[in-house]
mmCIF file of C-alpha atoms in Angstrom:
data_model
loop_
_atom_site.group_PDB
_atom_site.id
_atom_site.type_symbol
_atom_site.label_atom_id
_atom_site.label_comp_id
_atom_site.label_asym_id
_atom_site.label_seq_id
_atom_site.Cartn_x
_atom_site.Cartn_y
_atom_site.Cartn_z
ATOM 1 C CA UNK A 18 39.104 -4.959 21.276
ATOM 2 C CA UNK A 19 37.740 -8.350 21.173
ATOM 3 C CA UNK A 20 35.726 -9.114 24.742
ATOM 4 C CA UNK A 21 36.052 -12.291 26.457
ATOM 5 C CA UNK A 22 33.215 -15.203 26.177
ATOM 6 C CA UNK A 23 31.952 -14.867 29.975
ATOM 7 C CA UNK A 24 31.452 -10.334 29.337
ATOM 8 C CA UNK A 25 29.866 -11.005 26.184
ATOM 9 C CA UNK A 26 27.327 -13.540 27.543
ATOM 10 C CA UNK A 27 27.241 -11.722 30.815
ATOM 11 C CA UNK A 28 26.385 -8.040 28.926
ATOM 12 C CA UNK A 29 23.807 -10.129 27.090
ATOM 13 C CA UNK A 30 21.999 -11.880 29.937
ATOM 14 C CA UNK A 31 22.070 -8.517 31.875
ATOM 15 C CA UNK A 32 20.053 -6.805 28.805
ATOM 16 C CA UNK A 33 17.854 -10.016 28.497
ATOM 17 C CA UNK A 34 16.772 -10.016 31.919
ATOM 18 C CA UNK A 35 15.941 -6.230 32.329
ATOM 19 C CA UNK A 36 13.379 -6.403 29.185
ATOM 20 C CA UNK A 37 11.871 -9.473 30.882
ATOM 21 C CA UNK A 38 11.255 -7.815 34.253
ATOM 22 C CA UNK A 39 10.078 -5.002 32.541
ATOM 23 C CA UNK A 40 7.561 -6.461 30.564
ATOM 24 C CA UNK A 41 6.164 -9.368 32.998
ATOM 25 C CA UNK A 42 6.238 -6.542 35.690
ATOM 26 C CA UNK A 43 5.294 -8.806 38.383
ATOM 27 C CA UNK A 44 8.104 -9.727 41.255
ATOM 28 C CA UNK A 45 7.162 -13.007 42.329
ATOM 29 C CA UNK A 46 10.042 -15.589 42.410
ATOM 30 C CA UNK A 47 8.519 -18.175 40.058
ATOM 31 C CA UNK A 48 8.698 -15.473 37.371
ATOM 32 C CA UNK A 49 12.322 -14.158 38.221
ATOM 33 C CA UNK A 50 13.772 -17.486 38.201
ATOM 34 C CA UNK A 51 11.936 -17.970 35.399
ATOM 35 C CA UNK A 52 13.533 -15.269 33.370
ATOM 36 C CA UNK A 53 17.183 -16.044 34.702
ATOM 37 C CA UNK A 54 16.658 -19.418 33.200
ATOM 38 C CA UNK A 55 15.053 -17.915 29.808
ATOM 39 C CA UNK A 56 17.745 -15.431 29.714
ATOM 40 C CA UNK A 57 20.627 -16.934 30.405
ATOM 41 C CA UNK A 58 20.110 -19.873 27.801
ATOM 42 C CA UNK A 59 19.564 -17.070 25.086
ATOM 43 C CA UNK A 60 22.431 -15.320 25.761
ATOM 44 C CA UNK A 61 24.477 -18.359 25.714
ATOM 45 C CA UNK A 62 23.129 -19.009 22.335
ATOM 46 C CA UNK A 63 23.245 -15.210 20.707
ATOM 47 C CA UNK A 64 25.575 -13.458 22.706
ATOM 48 C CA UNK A 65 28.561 -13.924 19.890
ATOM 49 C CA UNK A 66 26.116 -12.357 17.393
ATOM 50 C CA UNK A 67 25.150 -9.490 19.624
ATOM 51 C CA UNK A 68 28.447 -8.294 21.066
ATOM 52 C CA UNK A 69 31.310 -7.970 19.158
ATOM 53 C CA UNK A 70 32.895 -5.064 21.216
ATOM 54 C CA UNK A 71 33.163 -4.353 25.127
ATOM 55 C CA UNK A 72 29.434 -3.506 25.754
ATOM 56 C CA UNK A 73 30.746 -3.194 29.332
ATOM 57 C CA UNK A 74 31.863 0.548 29.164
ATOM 58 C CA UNK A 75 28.536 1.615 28.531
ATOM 59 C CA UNK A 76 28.133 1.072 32.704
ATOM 60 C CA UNK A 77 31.029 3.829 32.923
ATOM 61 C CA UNK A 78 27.988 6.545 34.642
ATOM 62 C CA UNK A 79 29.544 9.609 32.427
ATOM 63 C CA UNK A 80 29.222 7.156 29.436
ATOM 64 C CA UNK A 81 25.423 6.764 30.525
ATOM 65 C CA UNK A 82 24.584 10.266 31.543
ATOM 66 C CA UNK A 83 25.944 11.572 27.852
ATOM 67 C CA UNK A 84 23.501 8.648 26.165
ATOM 68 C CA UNK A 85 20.459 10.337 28.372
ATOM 69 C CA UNK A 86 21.383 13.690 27.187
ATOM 70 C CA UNK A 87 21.866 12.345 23.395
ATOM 71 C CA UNK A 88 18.135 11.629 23.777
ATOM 72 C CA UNK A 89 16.796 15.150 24.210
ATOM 73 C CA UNK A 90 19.326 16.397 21.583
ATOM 74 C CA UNK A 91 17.877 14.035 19.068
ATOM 75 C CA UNK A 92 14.500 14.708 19.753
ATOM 76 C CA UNK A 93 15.151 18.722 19.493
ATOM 77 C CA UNK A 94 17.261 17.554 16.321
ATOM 78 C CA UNK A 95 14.119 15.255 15.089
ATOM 79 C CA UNK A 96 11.568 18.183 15.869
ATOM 80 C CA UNK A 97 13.264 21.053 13.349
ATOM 81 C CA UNK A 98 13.918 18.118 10.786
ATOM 82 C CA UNK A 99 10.049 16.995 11.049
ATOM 83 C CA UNK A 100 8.809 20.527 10.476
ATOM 84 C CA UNK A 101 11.348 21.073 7.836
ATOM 85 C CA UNK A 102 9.742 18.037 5.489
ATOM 86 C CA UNK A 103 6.396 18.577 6.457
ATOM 87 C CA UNK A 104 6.527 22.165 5.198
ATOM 88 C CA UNK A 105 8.473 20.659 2.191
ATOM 89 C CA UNK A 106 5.435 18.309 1.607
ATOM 90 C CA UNK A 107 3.083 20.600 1.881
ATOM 91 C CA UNK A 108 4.059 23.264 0.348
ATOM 92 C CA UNK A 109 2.833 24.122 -3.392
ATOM 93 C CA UNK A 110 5.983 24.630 -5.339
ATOM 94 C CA UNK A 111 7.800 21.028 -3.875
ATOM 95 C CA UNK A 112 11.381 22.466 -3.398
ATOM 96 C CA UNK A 113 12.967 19.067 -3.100
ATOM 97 C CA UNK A 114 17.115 18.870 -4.719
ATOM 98 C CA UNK A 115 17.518 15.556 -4.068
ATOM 99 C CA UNK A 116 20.919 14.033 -4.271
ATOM 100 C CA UNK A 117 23.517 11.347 -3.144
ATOM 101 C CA UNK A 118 26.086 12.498 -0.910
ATOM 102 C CA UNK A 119 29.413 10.930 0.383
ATOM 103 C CA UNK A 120 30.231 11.930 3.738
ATOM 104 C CA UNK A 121 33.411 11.059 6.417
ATOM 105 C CA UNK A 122 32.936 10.457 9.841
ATOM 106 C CA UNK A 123 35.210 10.314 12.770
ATOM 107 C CA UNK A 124 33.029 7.361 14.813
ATOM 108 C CA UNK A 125 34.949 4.238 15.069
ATOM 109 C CA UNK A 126 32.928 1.740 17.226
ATOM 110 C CA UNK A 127 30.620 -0.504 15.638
ATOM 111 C CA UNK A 128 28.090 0.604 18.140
ATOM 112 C CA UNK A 129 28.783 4.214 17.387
ATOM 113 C CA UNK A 130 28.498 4.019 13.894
ATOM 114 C CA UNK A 131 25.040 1.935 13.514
ATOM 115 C CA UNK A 132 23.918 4.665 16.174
ATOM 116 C CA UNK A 133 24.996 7.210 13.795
ATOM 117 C CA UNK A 134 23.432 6.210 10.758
ATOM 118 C CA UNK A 135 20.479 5.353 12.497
ATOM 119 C CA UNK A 136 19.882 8.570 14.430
ATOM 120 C CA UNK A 137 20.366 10.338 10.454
ATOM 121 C CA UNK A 138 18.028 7.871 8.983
ATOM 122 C CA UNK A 139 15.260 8.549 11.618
ATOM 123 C CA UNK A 140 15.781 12.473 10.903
ATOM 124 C CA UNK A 141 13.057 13.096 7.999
ATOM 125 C CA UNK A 142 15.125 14.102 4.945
ATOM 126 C CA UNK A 143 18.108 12.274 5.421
ATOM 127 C CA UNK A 144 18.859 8.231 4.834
ATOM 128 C CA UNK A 145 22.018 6.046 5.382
ATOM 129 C CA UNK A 146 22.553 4.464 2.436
ATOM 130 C CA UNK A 147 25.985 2.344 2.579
ATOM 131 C CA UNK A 148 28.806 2.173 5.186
ATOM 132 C CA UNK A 149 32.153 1.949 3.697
ATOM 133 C CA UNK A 150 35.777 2.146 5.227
ATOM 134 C CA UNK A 151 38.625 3.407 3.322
ATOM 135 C CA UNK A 152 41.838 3.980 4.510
ATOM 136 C CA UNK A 153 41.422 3.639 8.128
ATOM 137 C CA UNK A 154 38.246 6.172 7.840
ATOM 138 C CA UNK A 155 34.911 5.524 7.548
ATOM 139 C CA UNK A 156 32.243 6.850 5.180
ATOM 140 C CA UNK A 157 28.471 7.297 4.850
ATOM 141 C CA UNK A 158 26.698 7.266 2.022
ATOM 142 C CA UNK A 159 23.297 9.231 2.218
ATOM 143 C CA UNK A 160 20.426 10.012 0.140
ATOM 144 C CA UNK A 161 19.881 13.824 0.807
ATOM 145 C CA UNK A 162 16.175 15.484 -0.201
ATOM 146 C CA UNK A 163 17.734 19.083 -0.272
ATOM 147 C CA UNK A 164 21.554 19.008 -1.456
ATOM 148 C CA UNK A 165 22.793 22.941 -0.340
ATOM 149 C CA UNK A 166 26.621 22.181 0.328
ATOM 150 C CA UNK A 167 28.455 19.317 -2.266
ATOM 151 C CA UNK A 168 31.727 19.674 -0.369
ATOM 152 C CA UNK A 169 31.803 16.137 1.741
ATOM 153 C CA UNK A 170 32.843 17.852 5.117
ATOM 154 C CA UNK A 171 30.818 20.661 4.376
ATOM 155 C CA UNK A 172 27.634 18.452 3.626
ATOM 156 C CA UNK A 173 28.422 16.280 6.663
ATOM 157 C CA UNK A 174 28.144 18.964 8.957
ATOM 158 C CA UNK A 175 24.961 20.268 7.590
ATOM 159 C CA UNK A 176 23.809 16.794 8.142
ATOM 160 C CA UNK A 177 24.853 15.667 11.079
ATOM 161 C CA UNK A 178 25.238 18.865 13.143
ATOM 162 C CA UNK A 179 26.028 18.144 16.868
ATOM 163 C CA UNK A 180 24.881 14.575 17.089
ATOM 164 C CA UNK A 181 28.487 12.959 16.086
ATOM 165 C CA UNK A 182 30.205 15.119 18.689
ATOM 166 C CA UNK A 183 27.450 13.516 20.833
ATOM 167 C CA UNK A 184 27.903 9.851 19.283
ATOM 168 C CA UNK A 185 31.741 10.271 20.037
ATOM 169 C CA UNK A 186 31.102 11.261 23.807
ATOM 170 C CA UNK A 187 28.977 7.610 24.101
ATOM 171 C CA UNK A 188 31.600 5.503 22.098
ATOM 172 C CA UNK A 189 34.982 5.669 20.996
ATOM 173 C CA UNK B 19 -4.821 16.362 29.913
ATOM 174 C CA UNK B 20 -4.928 19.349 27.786
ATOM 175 C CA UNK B 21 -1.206 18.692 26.969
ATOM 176 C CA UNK B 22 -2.284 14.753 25.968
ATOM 177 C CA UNK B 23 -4.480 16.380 23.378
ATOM 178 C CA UNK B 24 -1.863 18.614 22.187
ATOM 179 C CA UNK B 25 0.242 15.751 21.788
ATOM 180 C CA UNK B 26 -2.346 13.690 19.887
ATOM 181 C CA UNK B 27 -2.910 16.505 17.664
ATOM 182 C CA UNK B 28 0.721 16.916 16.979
ATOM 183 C CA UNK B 29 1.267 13.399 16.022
ATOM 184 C CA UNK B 30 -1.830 13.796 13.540
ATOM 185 C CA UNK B 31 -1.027 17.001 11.488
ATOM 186 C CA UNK B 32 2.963 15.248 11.160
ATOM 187 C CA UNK B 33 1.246 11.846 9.799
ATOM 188 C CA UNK B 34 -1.015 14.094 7.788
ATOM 189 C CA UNK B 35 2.216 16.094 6.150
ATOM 190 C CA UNK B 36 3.690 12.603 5.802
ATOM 191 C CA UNK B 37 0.955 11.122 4.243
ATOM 192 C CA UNK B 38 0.453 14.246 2.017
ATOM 193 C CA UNK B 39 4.725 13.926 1.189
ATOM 194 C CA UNK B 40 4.178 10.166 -0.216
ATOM 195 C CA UNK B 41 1.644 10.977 -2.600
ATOM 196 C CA UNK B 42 3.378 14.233 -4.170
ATOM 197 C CA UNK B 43 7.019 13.875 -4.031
ATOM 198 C CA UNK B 44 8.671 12.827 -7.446
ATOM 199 C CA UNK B 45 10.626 9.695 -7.039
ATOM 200 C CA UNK B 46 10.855 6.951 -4.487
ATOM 201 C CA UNK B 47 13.835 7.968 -2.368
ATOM 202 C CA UNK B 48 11.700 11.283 -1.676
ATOM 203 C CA UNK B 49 9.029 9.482 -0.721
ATOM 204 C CA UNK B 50 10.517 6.917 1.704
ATOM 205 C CA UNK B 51 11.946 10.763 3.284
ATOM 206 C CA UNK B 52 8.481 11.797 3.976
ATOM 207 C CA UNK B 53 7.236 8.737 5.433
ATOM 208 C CA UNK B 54 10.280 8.592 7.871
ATOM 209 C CA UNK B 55 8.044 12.109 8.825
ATOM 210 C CA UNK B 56 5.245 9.462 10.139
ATOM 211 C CA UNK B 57 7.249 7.151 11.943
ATOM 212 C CA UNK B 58 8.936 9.748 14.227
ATOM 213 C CA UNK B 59 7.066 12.561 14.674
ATOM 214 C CA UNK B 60 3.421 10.894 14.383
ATOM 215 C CA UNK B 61 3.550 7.956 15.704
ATOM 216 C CA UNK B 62 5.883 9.519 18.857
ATOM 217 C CA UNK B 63 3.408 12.058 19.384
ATOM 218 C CA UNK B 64 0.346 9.870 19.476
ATOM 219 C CA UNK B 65 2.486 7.593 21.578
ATOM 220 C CA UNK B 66 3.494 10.118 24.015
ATOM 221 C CA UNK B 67 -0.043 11.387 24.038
ATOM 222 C CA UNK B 68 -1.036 7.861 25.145
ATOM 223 C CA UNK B 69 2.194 7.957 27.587
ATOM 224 C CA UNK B 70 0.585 10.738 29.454
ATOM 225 C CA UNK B 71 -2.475 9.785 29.051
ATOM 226 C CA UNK B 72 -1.640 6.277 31.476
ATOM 227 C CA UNK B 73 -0.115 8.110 33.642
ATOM 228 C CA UNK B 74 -3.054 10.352 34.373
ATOM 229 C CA UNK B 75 -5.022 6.632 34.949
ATOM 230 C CA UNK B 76 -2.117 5.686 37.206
ATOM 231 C CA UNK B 77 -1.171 3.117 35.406
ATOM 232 C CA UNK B 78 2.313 2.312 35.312
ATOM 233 C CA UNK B 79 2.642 -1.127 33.464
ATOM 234 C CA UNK B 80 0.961 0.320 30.586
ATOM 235 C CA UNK B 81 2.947 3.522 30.701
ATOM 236 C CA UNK B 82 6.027 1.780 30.681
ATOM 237 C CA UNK B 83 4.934 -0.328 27.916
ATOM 238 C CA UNK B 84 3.637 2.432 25.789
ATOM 239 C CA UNK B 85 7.331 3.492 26.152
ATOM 240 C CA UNK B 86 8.502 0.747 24.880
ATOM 241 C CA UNK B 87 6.527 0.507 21.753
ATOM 242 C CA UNK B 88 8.126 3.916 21.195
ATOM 243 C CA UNK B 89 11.745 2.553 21.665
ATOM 244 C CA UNK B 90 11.189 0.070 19.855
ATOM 245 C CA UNK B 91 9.813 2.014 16.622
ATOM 246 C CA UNK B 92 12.790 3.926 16.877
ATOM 247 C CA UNK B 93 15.262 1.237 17.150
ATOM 248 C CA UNK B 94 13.910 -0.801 14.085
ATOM 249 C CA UNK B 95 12.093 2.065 11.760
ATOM 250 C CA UNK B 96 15.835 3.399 10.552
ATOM 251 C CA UNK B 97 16.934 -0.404 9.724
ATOM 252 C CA UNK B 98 14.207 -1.206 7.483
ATOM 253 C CA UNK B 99 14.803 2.162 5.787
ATOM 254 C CA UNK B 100 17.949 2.043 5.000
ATOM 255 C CA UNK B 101 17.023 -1.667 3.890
ATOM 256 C CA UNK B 102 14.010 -0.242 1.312
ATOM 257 C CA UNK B 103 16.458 2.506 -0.113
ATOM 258 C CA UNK B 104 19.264 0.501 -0.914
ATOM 259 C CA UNK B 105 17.234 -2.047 -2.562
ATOM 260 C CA UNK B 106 15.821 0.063 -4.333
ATOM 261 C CA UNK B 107 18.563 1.476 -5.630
ATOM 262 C CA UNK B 108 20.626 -1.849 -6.199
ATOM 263 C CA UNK B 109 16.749 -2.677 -8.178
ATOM 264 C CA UNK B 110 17.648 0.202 -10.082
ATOM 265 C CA UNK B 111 14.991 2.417 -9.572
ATOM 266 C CA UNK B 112 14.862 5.908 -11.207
ATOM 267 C CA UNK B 113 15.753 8.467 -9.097
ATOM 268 C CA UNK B 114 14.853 12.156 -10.522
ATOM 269 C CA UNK B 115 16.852 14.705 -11.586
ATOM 270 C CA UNK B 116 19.266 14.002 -8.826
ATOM 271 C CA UNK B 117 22.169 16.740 -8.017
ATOM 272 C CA UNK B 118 24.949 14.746 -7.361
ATOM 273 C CA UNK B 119 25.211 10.834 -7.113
ATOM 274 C CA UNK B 120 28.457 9.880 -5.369
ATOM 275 C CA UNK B 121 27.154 5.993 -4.773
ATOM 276 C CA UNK B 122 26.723 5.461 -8.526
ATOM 277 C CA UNK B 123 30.143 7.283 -9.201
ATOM 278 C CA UNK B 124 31.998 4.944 -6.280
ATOM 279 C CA UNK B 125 29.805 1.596 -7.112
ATOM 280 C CA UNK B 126 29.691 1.910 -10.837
ATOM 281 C CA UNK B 127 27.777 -1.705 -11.331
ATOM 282 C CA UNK B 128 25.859 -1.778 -9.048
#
């Protein structure tokens, strides 16, 4: 779904101006007309880079309630992975199995998908590699330090455990 | 405050493991794996520490800006890795004894 010109710059501007009242943190009116100004002519200029789907929906409150909770489930997700690698790294034998593994994905929003493969790459042991669609489905190539399953779906639910259903919930 | 401490001390023994996981893993896919192990978990630790720590001062425009920082680790940390690996791969860099390598089997010349 392609959005029309005045969303995309409007979603933009919107974004703009909340990081510049959050980081001048001061409310006098010189500074907030300031940033309207400063905002506005940036997302004139960007916004066809940044948004390429509805960024609107994200407003939807379910939509932003699920992307609070997706928070605390990554972090919980990021702690076991941490301590996973760091006993990995520290322990004397080094049981790595690296390996390259190919693995489907039922995301299809851009947004979802870059949220995806960022939320595996941040998770210690794991890193996105490639995107590639094929046949309507998309795929994710990922560099794996401890290969257990080499069955795709198999593998991608050892990798990416809840945080897809979670992805899905956000986006479409 | 006790729970600041714990927080620092967190975010020191997971850059520690990290650091210790650069210098002793095989090849240089492993390695960027372990570092990933400092960018979350040790630098969100020490920056949650610090988090608390401004709130305890009462001061909010830092604390919110500490926050920040740590969204805005998180937000670029994953791009640049996925940047390094694939370069390095495309470089042609020796992985080790990997199990199974479905990107060189799909992107033969690459």
């Amino acid at each position: 779904m392609k959005p029309s010109k005045f969303n995309s710059i409007l979603s933009t501007f919107i974004f703009c101006y909340l990081f510049w009242i959050i980081f001048t943190w001061t409310f006098t009116s010189q500074e907030l007309i300031t940033g309207a100004i400063v905002s506005l002519l940036v997302a004139i200029l960007t916004s066809r880079f940044f948004i390429h789907e509805d960024a609107n929906y994200l407003f939807n409150p379910a939509r932003f309630l699920n992307l609070v909770l997706y928070i605390f489930i990554f972090l919980m997700e990021l702690w076991k992975a941490n301590v996973d690698v760091a006993k990995r790294a520290l322990s004397p034998s080094l049981p790595v199995n690296p390996g390259i593994v190919k693995v489907p994905t039922e995301v299809k929003s851009e947004y979802g998908l870059s949220m995806l493969a960022n939320s595996i790459t941040l998770t210690p042991g794991t890193i996105t590699m490639e995107i590639t669609e094929e046949d309507n489905k998309n795929y994710y190539y990922i560099h794996w330090i401890d290969v257990s399953e080499k069955d795709r779906t198999k593998a991608g639910e050892a990798i990416k455990g809840t945080l897809e259903n979670w992805v899905r919930r956000i986006w479409k | 405050m006790y729970l600041v401490y714990i927080l620092m001390a967190i975010g020191l023994f997971f850059a520690f493991a990290g650091t210790v996981g650069v210098l002793r893993m095989p090849d240089a896919y492993c390695r960027m794996q372990s570092s990933t192990n400092i960018a979350t978990l040790g630098t969100l630790g020490a920056l949650l520490g610090a988090f608390l720590y401004a709130i305890y001062l009462k001061n909010t425009g830092m604390a919110i800006k500490i926050l920040f920082i740590a969204v805005f680790i998180i937000v670029t940390n994953p791009v640049a890795g996925h940047a390094i690996c694939k370069a390095a791969y495309k470089r042609g860099v020796k992985a080790e004894k990997l199990t199974c390598d479905d990107y060189g089997r799909d992107f033969p010349n690459e």
